[in-house]
Amino acid sequence: MTIELRFVVNRGAFSLDVDLEIPSRGVTALFGPSGCGKTTLLRAIAGLEQSEEGYLSVAGTVWQDRHQFLAPHKRPLGYLFQEPSLFSHLTVRGNLEYGLKRLKSALHKVSLDQAVELLGIGQLLDRRPDQLSGGEQQRVAIARALAVSPELLLLDEPLAALDLARKQEILPYLESLHRELEIPLLYVSHSRDEVARLADHLVLLRAGRVEASGSVTALFSRLDLALAHEPDTGTVVEAVVGGYDESFELTHLNFSGGCFIVAGGPHPEGSRVRLQVLARDVSLTLERQTGTSILNIFAATVDEVVAEGGAQVTVRTLIGEVALLARITRKSAVELGLKVGKKVYLQVKSVALLS
């Protein structure tokens, strides 16, 4: 089952015109520059934005078309904004119970206890919002959105107002929602790292239009998209923990093209993890190097080469079916004779274990 949506919203000089089909489970990230229409699209889905054309079907149930319009307060969704917007006169428990008053017991898919456990806020229930940190307030706001058992959860840059420490506090809880619940999440973010860590599916928006829609692993490595030409561009790789070298404190992460070795651990063997490899951390050679400190070296094939201004190029390579990008100088590309189909070796200097 999928989420199908079509919206046309005109707002002065800006217009949103989207026609999308996205998965009805997992995390779909809406990503793009400021003013591209991410929040407008989220508001249209919530029924808060007037649209000249509107169609929304969630897992086979039509919420909006030319014949019907489910009012915002009747749409079974949770909506989380940048600011927690908790009721200051209520305790955490009171905030969580507020939305349950109008929810029929038969519709309870996520119990209050489950929401409390998933967000780790059991010790906060008797406190008021002004007694909580920013990260704690946002965790309560997420739990409140879950407590009404939504069929769809909308998150509009929920970490944007938080400092780095608070973001790192909340990200594991968002991952737990991904793992434990079947509720689809639509997640708006300006952060590549958040998207790389959390999202399964990615929708790129630009000037109110869909630039591309697909899996995170596929879109991060497409050189026809602006995403691949940013200074911090990189690729996402799905892997499985294969083992732990206790003597050197290194974890082996198996993927379809081989094995990454990364510092740290141990992690549960067999668990699925996600890696990010930045293009600037990948170098190319024509022969496999020896006598090097770099542990992650892979045989690959050049798939595409695109110029980045005058001095640099981005090279898309394939290790089997897994794509990795490399950002090197144009001089190096010429001296290596890089062209599509050429066999090379990748030297990966750094790997970020995202989850």
PDB file of C-alpha atoms in Angstrom, residues 71-340:
ATOM      1  CA  ALA A  71     -11.405  18.258   7.758  1.00  0.00           C
ATOM      2  CA  PRO A  72      -7.998  18.704   9.417  1.00  0.00           C
ATOM      3  CA  HIS A  73      -9.252  17.712  12.874  1.00  0.00           C
ATOM      4  CA  LYS A  74     -10.770  14.524  11.429  1.00  0.00           C
ATOM      5  CA  ARG A  75      -7.630  13.373   9.630  1.00  0.00           C
ATOM      6  CA  PRO A  76      -5.991  10.582  11.644  1.00  0.00           C
ATOM      7  CA  LEU A  77      -2.542  12.096  11.701  1.00  0.00           C
ATOM      8  CA  GLY A  78      -0.046  13.562  14.119  1.00  0.00           C
ATOM      9  CA  TYR A  79       1.681  16.846  13.286  1.00  0.00           C
ATOM     10  CA  LEU A  80       4.901  17.890  15.003  1.00  0.00           C
ATOM     11  CA  PHE A  81       6.330  21.384  14.475  1.00  0.00           C
ATOM     12  CA  GLN A  82       9.773  22.868  15.138  1.00  0.00           C
ATOM     13  CA  GLU A  83       8.542  24.142  18.501  1.00  0.00           C
ATOM     14  CA  PRO A  84       7.005  21.607  20.934  1.00  0.00           C
ATOM     15  CA  SER A  85       3.954  23.858  21.666  1.00  0.00           C
ATOM     16  CA  LEU A  86       3.118  21.987  24.867  1.00  0.00           C
ATOM     17  CA  PHE A  87       0.324  23.223  27.142  1.00  0.00           C
ATOM     18  CA  SER A  88       2.194  25.071  29.869  1.00  0.00           C
ATOM     19  CA  HIS A  89      -0.578  24.653  32.457  1.00  0.00           C
ATOM     20  CA  LEU A  90      -0.588  20.847  32.139  1.00  0.00           C
ATOM     21  CA  THR A  91       1.898  18.272  33.310  1.00  0.00           C
ATOM     22  CA  VAL A  92       3.568  15.970  30.797  1.00  0.00           C
ATOM     23  CA  ARG A  93       0.923  13.357  31.605  1.00  0.00           C
ATOM     24  CA  GLY A  94      -1.801  15.940  31.057  1.00  0.00           C
ATOM     25  CA  ASN A  95      -0.317  16.908  27.691  1.00  0.00           C
ATOM     26  CA  LEU A  96      -0.214  13.274  26.603  1.00  0.00           C
ATOM     27  CA  GLU A  97      -3.791  12.601  27.701  1.00  0.00           C
ATOM     28  CA  TYR A  98      -5.228  15.769  26.132  1.00  0.00           C
ATOM     29  CA  GLY A  99      -5.728  14.318  22.653  1.00  0.00           C
ATOM     30  CA  LEU A 100      -7.037  10.992  23.918  1.00  0.00           C
ATOM     31  CA  LYS A 101     -10.344  12.425  25.132  1.00  0.00           C
ATOM     32  CA  ARG A 102     -11.838  12.447  21.633  1.00  0.00           C
ATOM     33  CA  LEU A 103     -10.219   9.216  20.461  1.00  0.00           C
ATOM     34  CA  LYS A 104     -12.420   6.145  20.481  1.00  0.00           C
ATOM     35  CA  SER A 105     -10.864   3.208  22.320  1.00  0.00           C
ATOM     36  CA  ALA A 106     -11.164   1.031  19.211  1.00  0.00           C
ATOM     37  CA  LEU A 107      -8.782   3.384  17.393  1.00  0.00           C
ATOM     38  CA  HIS A 108      -5.997   3.054  19.960  1.00  0.00           C
ATOM     39  CA  LYS A 109      -3.113   1.580  17.960  1.00  0.00           C
ATOM     40  CA  VAL A 110      -0.353   3.073  20.099  1.00  0.00           C
ATOM     41  CA  SER A 111      -0.975   2.916  23.840  1.00  0.00           C
ATOM     42  CA  LEU A 112       0.040   5.778  26.083  1.00  0.00           C
ATOM     43  CA  ASP A 113       2.458   3.468  27.879  1.00  0.00           C
ATOM     44  CA  GLN A 114       4.040   2.470  24.562  1.00  0.00           C
ATOM     45  CA  ALA A 115       4.505   6.108  23.530  1.00  0.00           C
ATOM     46  CA  VAL A 116       6.052   6.901  26.911  1.00  0.00           C
ATOM     47  CA  GLU A 117       8.446   3.960  26.646  1.00  0.00           C
ATOM     48  CA  LEU A 118       9.461   4.651  23.047  1.00  0.00           C
ATOM     49  CA  LEU A 119      10.377   8.249  23.882  1.00  0.00           C
ATOM     50  CA  GLY A 120      11.918   7.478  27.271  1.00  0.00           C
ATOM     51  CA  ILE A 121       9.850  10.023  29.215  1.00  0.00           C
ATOM     52  CA  GLY A 122       8.487   7.905  32.060  1.00  0.00           C
ATOM     53  CA  GLN A 123      10.404   9.924  34.660  1.00  0.00           C
ATOM     54  CA  LEU A 124       9.014  13.197  33.289  1.00  0.00           C
ATOM     55  CA  LEU A 125       5.267  12.520  33.584  1.00  0.00           C
ATOM     56  CA  ASP A 126       4.637  14.680  36.654  1.00  0.00           C
ATOM     57  CA  ARG A 127       6.703  17.656  35.486  1.00  0.00           C
ATOM     58  CA  ARG A 128       5.453  20.765  33.716  1.00  0.00           C
ATOM     59  CA  PRO A 129       6.952  21.914  30.390  1.00  0.00           C
ATOM     60  CA  ASP A 130       8.964  24.756  32.003  1.00  0.00           C
ATOM     61  CA  GLN A 131      10.795  22.113  34.057  1.00  0.00           C
ATOM     62  CA  LEU A 132      12.031  20.294  30.924  1.00  0.00           C
ATOM     63  CA  SER A 133      14.998  20.829  28.639  1.00  0.00           C
ATOM     64  CA  GLY A 134      14.396  21.611  24.968  1.00  0.00           C
ATOM     65  CA  GLY A 135      15.162  18.031  24.005  1.00  0.00           C
ATOM     66  CA  GLU A 136      12.813  16.655  26.672  1.00  0.00           C
ATOM     67  CA  GLN A 137      10.024  18.966  25.529  1.00  0.00           C
ATOM     68  CA  GLN A 138      10.388  17.767  21.953  1.00  0.00           C
ATOM     69  CA  ARG A 139      10.343  14.120  23.045  1.00  0.00           C
ATOM     70  CA  VAL A 140       7.104  14.799  24.928  1.00  0.00           C
ATOM     71  CA  ALA A 141       5.669  16.505  21.835  1.00  0.00           C
ATOM     72  CA  ILE A 142       6.516  13.449  19.721  1.00  0.00           C
ATOM     73  CA  ALA A 143       4.929  11.150  22.304  1.00  0.00           C
ATOM     74  CA  ARG A 144       1.800  13.344  22.349  1.00  0.00           C
ATOM     75  CA  ALA A 145       1.537  13.078  18.552  1.00  0.00           C
ATOM     76  CA  LEU A 146       1.886   9.299  18.793  1.00  0.00           C
ATOM     77  CA  ALA A 147      -0.606   8.931  21.639  1.00  0.00           C
ATOM     78  CA  VAL A 148      -3.525   9.748  19.327  1.00  0.00           C
ATOM     79  CA  SER A 149      -2.617   6.647  17.266  1.00  0.00           C
ATOM     80  CA  PRO A 150      -2.136   8.440  13.933  1.00  0.00           C
ATOM     81  CA  GLU A 151      -2.158   6.658  10.599  1.00  0.00           C
ATOM     82  CA  LEU A 152       0.423   9.183   9.414  1.00  0.00           C
ATOM     83  CA  LEU A 153       2.969  11.225  11.374  1.00  0.00           C
ATOM     84  CA  LEU A 154       4.159  14.573   9.980  1.00  0.00           C
ATOM     85  CA  LEU A 155       7.369  16.051  11.390  1.00  0.00           C
ATOM     86  CA  ASP A 156       8.312  19.560  10.250  1.00  0.00           C
ATOM     87  CA  GLU A 157      11.994  20.053  11.077  1.00  0.00           C
ATOM     88  CA  PRO A 158      11.545  18.765  14.642  1.00  0.00           C
ATOM     89  CA  LEU A 159      15.237  19.213  15.480  1.00  0.00           C
ATOM     90  CA  ALA A 160      15.833  22.609  13.855  1.00  0.00           C
ATOM     91  CA  ALA A 161      15.442  24.622  17.081  1.00  0.00           C
ATOM     92  CA  LEU A 162      17.774  22.368  19.093  1.00  0.00           C
ATOM     93  CA  ASP A 163      21.519  22.513  19.615  1.00  0.00           C
ATOM     94  CA  LEU A 164      23.753  19.643  18.516  1.00  0.00           C
ATOM     95  CA  ALA A 165      23.697  17.901  21.896  1.00  0.00           C
ATOM     96  CA  ARG A 166      19.892  17.903  22.045  1.00  0.00           C
ATOM     97  CA  LYS A 167      19.689  16.673  18.437  1.00  0.00           C
ATOM     98  CA  GLN A 168      21.942  13.755  19.296  1.00  0.00           C
ATOM     99  CA  GLU A 169      19.689  13.044  22.276  1.00  0.00           C
ATOM    100  CA  ILE A 170      16.534  12.789  20.153  1.00  0.00           C
ATOM    101  CA  LEU A 171      17.803  11.009  17.025  1.00  0.00           C
ATOM    102  CA  PRO A 172      17.961   7.551  18.687  1.00  0.00           C
ATOM    103  CA  TYR A 173      14.311   7.939  19.740  1.00  0.00           C
ATOM    104  CA  LEU A 174      13.296   8.811  16.180  1.00  0.00           C
ATOM    105  CA  GLU A 175      15.145   5.686  15.051  1.00  0.00           C
ATOM    106  CA  SER A 176      13.203   3.649  17.605  1.00  0.00           C
ATOM    107  CA  LEU A 177       9.916   4.916  16.105  1.00  0.00           C
ATOM    108  CA  HIS A 178      11.173   3.729  12.729  1.00  0.00           C
ATOM    109  CA  ARG A 179      12.020   0.284  14.084  1.00  0.00           C
ATOM    110  CA  GLU A 180       9.098  -0.326  16.412  1.00  0.00           C
ATOM    111  CA  LEU A 181       6.081   1.216  14.676  1.00  0.00           C
ATOM    112  CA  GLU A 182       4.421   0.707  11.313  1.00  0.00           C
ATOM    113  CA  ILE A 183       3.191   4.307  11.199  1.00  0.00           C
ATOM    114  CA  PRO A 184       4.614   6.107   8.136  1.00  0.00           C
ATOM    115  CA  LEU A 185       6.606   9.254   8.913  1.00  0.00           C
ATOM    116  CA  LEU A 186       6.948  12.263   6.608  1.00  0.00           C
ATOM    117  CA  TYR A 187      10.011  14.129   7.789  1.00  0.00           C
ATOM    118  CA  VAL A 188      10.985  17.642   6.683  1.00  0.00           C
ATOM    119  CA  SER A 189      14.634  18.542   7.184  1.00  0.00           C
ATOM    120  CA  HIS A 190      17.413  20.809   5.920  1.00  0.00           C
ATOM    121  CA  SER A 191      20.057  18.433   7.284  1.00  0.00           C
ATOM    122  CA  ARG A 192      21.723  15.900   4.983  1.00  0.00           C
ATOM    123  CA  ASP A 193      22.974  13.993   8.025  1.00  0.00           C
ATOM    124  CA  GLU A 194      19.467  13.626   9.489  1.00  0.00           C
ATOM    125  CA  VAL A 195      18.113  12.432   6.154  1.00  0.00           C
ATOM    126  CA  ALA A 196      21.005  10.011   5.650  1.00  0.00           C
ATOM    127  CA  ARG A 197      20.492   8.583   9.133  1.00  0.00           C
ATOM    128  CA  LEU A 198      16.703   8.339   9.314  1.00  0.00           C
ATOM    129  CA  ALA A 199      15.077   8.205   5.891  1.00  0.00           C
ATOM    130  CA  ASP A 200      14.233   5.224   3.711  1.00  0.00           C
ATOM    131  CA  HIS A 201      12.641   7.203   0.905  1.00  0.00           C
ATOM    132  CA  LEU A 202      13.625  10.681  -0.245  1.00  0.00           C
ATOM    133  CA  VAL A 203      11.621  13.345  -2.059  1.00  0.00           C
ATOM    134  CA  LEU A 204      13.697  16.230  -3.430  1.00  0.00           C
ATOM    135  CA  LEU A 205      11.735  19.459  -3.862  1.00  0.00           C
ATOM    136  CA  ARG A 206      12.871  22.508  -5.797  1.00  0.00           C
ATOM    137  CA  ALA A 207      10.778  25.631  -6.468  1.00  0.00           C
ATOM    138  CA  GLY A 208       7.539  23.831  -5.613  1.00  0.00           C
ATOM    139  CA  ARG A 209       8.162  20.876  -7.917  1.00  0.00           C
ATOM    140  CA  VAL A 210       9.395  17.331  -7.340  1.00  0.00           C
ATOM    141  CA  GLU A 211      12.958  17.086  -8.630  1.00  0.00           C
ATOM    142  CA  ALA A 212      13.263  13.372  -7.809  1.00  0.00           C
ATOM    143  CA  SER A 213      11.722  10.671  -5.620  1.00  0.00           C
ATOM    144  CA  GLY A 214      13.288   7.362  -4.645  1.00  0.00           C
ATOM    145  CA  SER A 215      15.365   5.506  -2.083  1.00  0.00           C
ATOM    146  CA  VAL A 216      17.964   7.454  -0.118  1.00  0.00           C
ATOM    147  CA  THR A 217      20.757   5.180  -1.315  1.00  0.00           C
ATOM    148  CA  ALA A 218      19.803   5.726  -4.964  1.00  0.00           C
ATOM    149  CA  LEU A 219      19.246   9.497  -4.882  1.00  0.00           C
ATOM    150  CA  PHE A 220      22.352  10.365  -2.863  1.00  0.00           C
ATOM    151  CA  SER A 221      24.524   8.876  -5.625  1.00  0.00           C
ATOM    152  CA  ARG A 222      22.789  10.336  -8.715  1.00  0.00           C
ATOM    153  CA  LEU A 223      25.041  12.826 -10.475  1.00  0.00           C
ATOM    154  CA  ASP A 224      22.147  14.372 -12.412  1.00  0.00           C
ATOM    155  CA  LEU A 225      20.838  15.830  -9.126  1.00  0.00           C
ATOM    156  CA  ALA A 226      22.138  18.925  -7.338  1.00  0.00           C
ATOM    157  CA  LEU A 227      22.343  16.876  -4.139  1.00  0.00           C
ATOM    158  CA  ALA A 228      25.472  15.112  -5.440  1.00  0.00           C
ATOM    159  CA  HIS A 229      27.329  18.352  -6.123  1.00  0.00           C
ATOM    160  CA  GLU A 230      27.261  19.953  -2.694  1.00  0.00           C
ATOM    161  CA  PRO A 231      30.544  20.320  -0.759  1.00  0.00           C
ATOM    162  CA  ASP A 232      29.568  17.642   1.774  1.00  0.00           C
ATOM    163  CA  THR A 233      28.109  15.201  -0.741  1.00  0.00           C
ATOM    164  CA  GLY A 234      28.380  11.514  -0.011  1.00  0.00           C
ATOM    165  CA  THR A 235      26.651   8.180  -0.360  1.00  0.00           C
ATOM    166  CA  VAL A 236      24.686   5.968   2.001  1.00  0.00           C
ATOM    167  CA  VAL A 237      25.418   2.237   2.267  1.00  0.00           C
ATOM    168  CA  GLU A 238      23.301  -0.383   4.028  1.00  0.00           C
ATOM    169  CA  ALA A 239      25.372  -3.011   5.845  1.00  0.00           C
ATOM    170  CA  VAL A 240      25.165  -5.837   8.384  1.00  0.00           C
ATOM    171  CA  VAL A 241      27.452  -6.238  11.388  1.00  0.00           C
ATOM    172  CA  GLY A 242      29.655  -9.233  10.593  1.00  0.00           C
ATOM    173  CA  GLY A 243      31.886  -9.353  13.633  1.00  0.00           C
ATOM    174  CA  TYR A 244      34.151  -7.517  16.047  1.00  0.00           C
ATOM    175  CA  ASP A 245      37.937  -7.576  16.274  1.00  0.00           C
ATOM    176  CA  GLU A 246      38.399  -7.172  20.018  1.00  0.00           C
ATOM    177  CA  SER A 247      42.187  -6.901  19.826  1.00  0.00           C
ATOM    178  CA  PHE A 248      42.002  -3.743  17.695  1.00  0.00           C
ATOM    179  CA  GLU A 249      38.461  -2.593  18.619  1.00  0.00           C
ATOM    180  CA  LEU A 250      37.289  -2.696  15.010  1.00  0.00           C
ATOM    181  CA  THR A 251      33.869  -3.672  13.667  1.00  0.00           C
ATOM    182  CA  HIS A 252      33.410  -5.527  10.370  1.00  0.00           C
ATOM    183  CA  LEU A 253      30.386  -4.375   8.371  1.00  0.00           C
ATOM    184  CA  ASN A 254      29.355  -6.554   5.445  1.00  0.00           C
ATOM    185  CA  PHE A 255      27.647  -5.091   2.374  1.00  0.00           C
ATOM    186  CA  SER A 256      26.955  -6.506  -1.056  1.00  0.00           C
ATOM    187  CA  GLY A 257      30.297  -5.222  -2.405  1.00  0.00           C
ATOM    188  CA  GLY A 258      32.540  -6.431   0.415  1.00  0.00           C
ATOM    189  CA  CYS A 259      33.315  -5.413   3.989  1.00  0.00           C
ATOM    190  CA  PHE A 260      33.964  -2.066   5.659  1.00  0.00           C
ATOM    191  CA  ILE A 261      36.160  -1.982   8.757  1.00  0.00           C
ATOM    192  CA  VAL A 262      35.339   0.829  11.172  1.00  0.00           C
ATOM    193  CA  ALA A 263      36.598   1.835  14.595  1.00  0.00           C
ATOM    194  CA  GLY A 264      34.415   1.244  17.643  1.00  0.00           C
ATOM    195  CA  GLY A 265      31.922  -1.280  18.833  1.00  0.00           C
ATOM    196  CA  PRO A 266      31.065  -3.933  19.599  1.00  0.00           C
ATOM    197  CA  HIS A 267      27.664  -3.906  17.907  1.00  0.00           C
ATOM    198  CA  PRO A 268      25.216  -6.827  17.889  1.00  0.00           C
ATOM    199  CA  GLU A 269      26.302  -9.281  15.217  1.00  0.00           C
ATOM    200  CA  GLY A 270      23.771  -9.554  12.419  1.00  0.00           C
ATOM    201  CA  SER A 271      22.209  -6.153  13.145  1.00  0.00           C
ATOM    202  CA  ARG A 272      21.573  -3.825  10.213  1.00  0.00           C
ATOM    203  CA  VAL A 273      23.419  -0.521  10.150  1.00  0.00           C
ATOM    204  CA  ARG A 274      23.737   2.447   7.835  1.00  0.00           C
ATOM    205  CA  LEU A 275      26.985   4.060   6.743  1.00  0.00           C
ATOM    206  CA  GLN A 276      27.780   7.376   5.111  1.00  0.00           C
ATOM    207  CA  VAL A 277      30.875   7.815   2.947  1.00  0.00           C
ATOM    208  CA  LEU A 278      31.697  11.389   1.953  1.00  0.00           C
ATOM    209  CA  ALA A 279      33.025  11.906  -1.570  1.00  0.00           C
ATOM    210  CA  ARG A 280      35.952  13.949  -0.266  1.00  0.00           C
ATOM    211  CA  ASP A 281      37.073  10.933   1.779  1.00  0.00           C
ATOM    212  CA  VAL A 282      37.435   8.652  -1.258  1.00  0.00           C
ATOM    213  CA  SER A 283      40.565   8.570  -3.431  1.00  0.00           C
ATOM    214  CA  LEU A 284      41.225   6.517  -6.578  1.00  0.00           C
ATOM    215  CA  THR A 285      44.186   4.454  -7.751  1.00  0.00           C
ATOM    216  CA  LEU A 286      44.754   2.243 -10.769  1.00  0.00           C
ATOM    217  CA  GLU A 287      46.444  -0.495  -8.723  1.00  0.00           C
ATOM    218  CA  ARG A 288      45.654  -1.864  -5.294  1.00  0.00           C
ATOM    219  CA  GLN A 289      47.913  -0.106  -2.819  1.00  0.00           C
ATOM    220  CA  THR A 290      50.025  -1.862  -0.215  1.00  0.00           C
ATOM    221  CA  GLY A 291      51.895  -0.418   2.714  1.00  0.00           C
ATOM    222  CA  THR A 292      49.051   1.999   3.470  1.00  0.00           C
ATOM    223  CA  SER A 293      47.219   2.891   6.674  1.00  0.00           C
ATOM    224  CA  ILE A 294      43.880   2.858   4.836  1.00  0.00           C
ATOM    225  CA  LEU A 295      41.888  -0.277   5.733  1.00  0.00           C
ATOM    226  CA  ASN A 296      38.980   0.060   3.318  1.00  0.00           C
ATOM    227  CA  ILE A 297      40.093  -0.542  -0.271  1.00  0.00           C
ATOM    228  CA  PHE A 298      37.695  -1.839  -2.923  1.00  0.00           C
ATOM    229  CA  ALA A 299      37.885  -2.768  -6.589  1.00  0.00           C
ATOM    230  CA  ALA A 300      35.334  -0.699  -8.521  1.00  0.00           C
ATOM    231  CA  THR A 301      34.279   0.447 -11.972  1.00  0.00           C
ATOM    232  CA  VAL A 302      33.895   4.054 -13.100  1.00  0.00           C
ATOM    233  CA  ASP A 303      30.242   4.679 -13.932  1.00  0.00           C
ATOM    234  CA  GLU A 304      30.152   8.439 -14.550  1.00  0.00           C
ATOM    235  CA  VAL A 305      32.413  11.512 -14.341  1.00  0.00           C
ATOM    236  CA  VAL A 306      30.987  15.031 -13.948  1.00  0.00           C
ATOM    237  CA  ALA A 307      32.955  18.291 -13.763  1.00  0.00           C
ATOM    238  CA  GLU A 308      32.634  20.483 -10.671  1.00  0.00           C
ATOM    239  CA  GLY A 309      33.687  23.893 -11.975  1.00  0.00           C
ATOM    240  CA  GLY A 310      37.217  24.055 -13.355  1.00  0.00           C
ATOM    241  CA  ALA A 311      39.379  22.284 -10.786  1.00  0.00           C
ATOM    242  CA  GLN A 312      37.414  19.258  -9.569  1.00  0.00           C
ATOM    243  CA  VAL A 313      35.289  16.362 -10.787  1.00  0.00           C
ATOM    244  CA  THR A 314      32.891  13.999  -9.069  1.00  0.00           C
ATOM    245  CA  VAL A 315      33.309  10.355 -10.018  1.00  0.00           C
ATOM    246  CA  ARG A 316      30.499   7.847  -9.557  1.00  0.00           C
ATOM    247  CA  THR A 317      31.866   4.346  -9.114  1.00  0.00           C
ATOM    248  CA  LEU A 318      30.227   0.968  -8.662  1.00  0.00           C
ATOM    249  CA  ILE A 319      31.337  -1.790  -6.305  1.00  0.00           C
ATOM    250  CA  GLY A 320      29.063  -4.425  -7.730  1.00  0.00           C
ATOM    251  CA  GLU A 321      25.698  -2.670  -7.467  1.00  0.00           C
ATOM    252  CA  VAL A 322      26.710  -0.295  -4.664  1.00  0.00           C
ATOM    253  CA  ALA A 323      27.566   3.252  -5.741  1.00  0.00           C
ATOM    254  CA  LEU A 324      30.226   5.381  -4.067  1.00  0.00           C
ATOM    255  CA  LEU A 325      31.196   8.923  -5.065  1.00  0.00           C
ATOM    256  CA  ALA A 326      34.708  10.357  -5.132  1.00  0.00           C
ATOM    257  CA  ARG A 327      35.563  14.080  -5.347  1.00  0.00           C
ATOM    258  CA  ILE A 328      39.033  14.519  -6.903  1.00  0.00           C
ATOM    259  CA  THR A 329      40.893  17.143  -8.942  1.00  0.00           C
ATOM    260  CA  ARG A 330      40.357  17.315 -12.684  1.00  0.00           C
ATOM    261  CA  LYS A 331      44.137  16.938 -13.096  1.00  0.00           C
ATOM    262  CA  SER A 332      44.041  13.614 -11.241  1.00  0.00           C
ATOM    263  CA  ALA A 333      41.133  12.422 -13.373  1.00  0.00           C
ATOM    264  CA  VAL A 334      43.086  13.212 -16.549  1.00  0.00           C
ATOM    265  CA  GLU A 335      46.276  11.571 -15.317  1.00  0.00           C
ATOM    266  CA  LEU A 336      44.364   8.440 -14.287  1.00  0.00           C
ATOM    267  CA  GLY A 337      42.622   8.361 -17.658  1.00  0.00           C
ATOM    268  CA  LEU A 338      39.207   8.038 -16.014  1.00  0.00           C
ATOM    269  CA  LYS A 339      36.356   7.100 -18.298  1.00  0.00           C
ATOM    270  CA  VAL A 340      33.180   5.042 -18.025  1.00  0.00           C
TER     271      VAL A 340
END
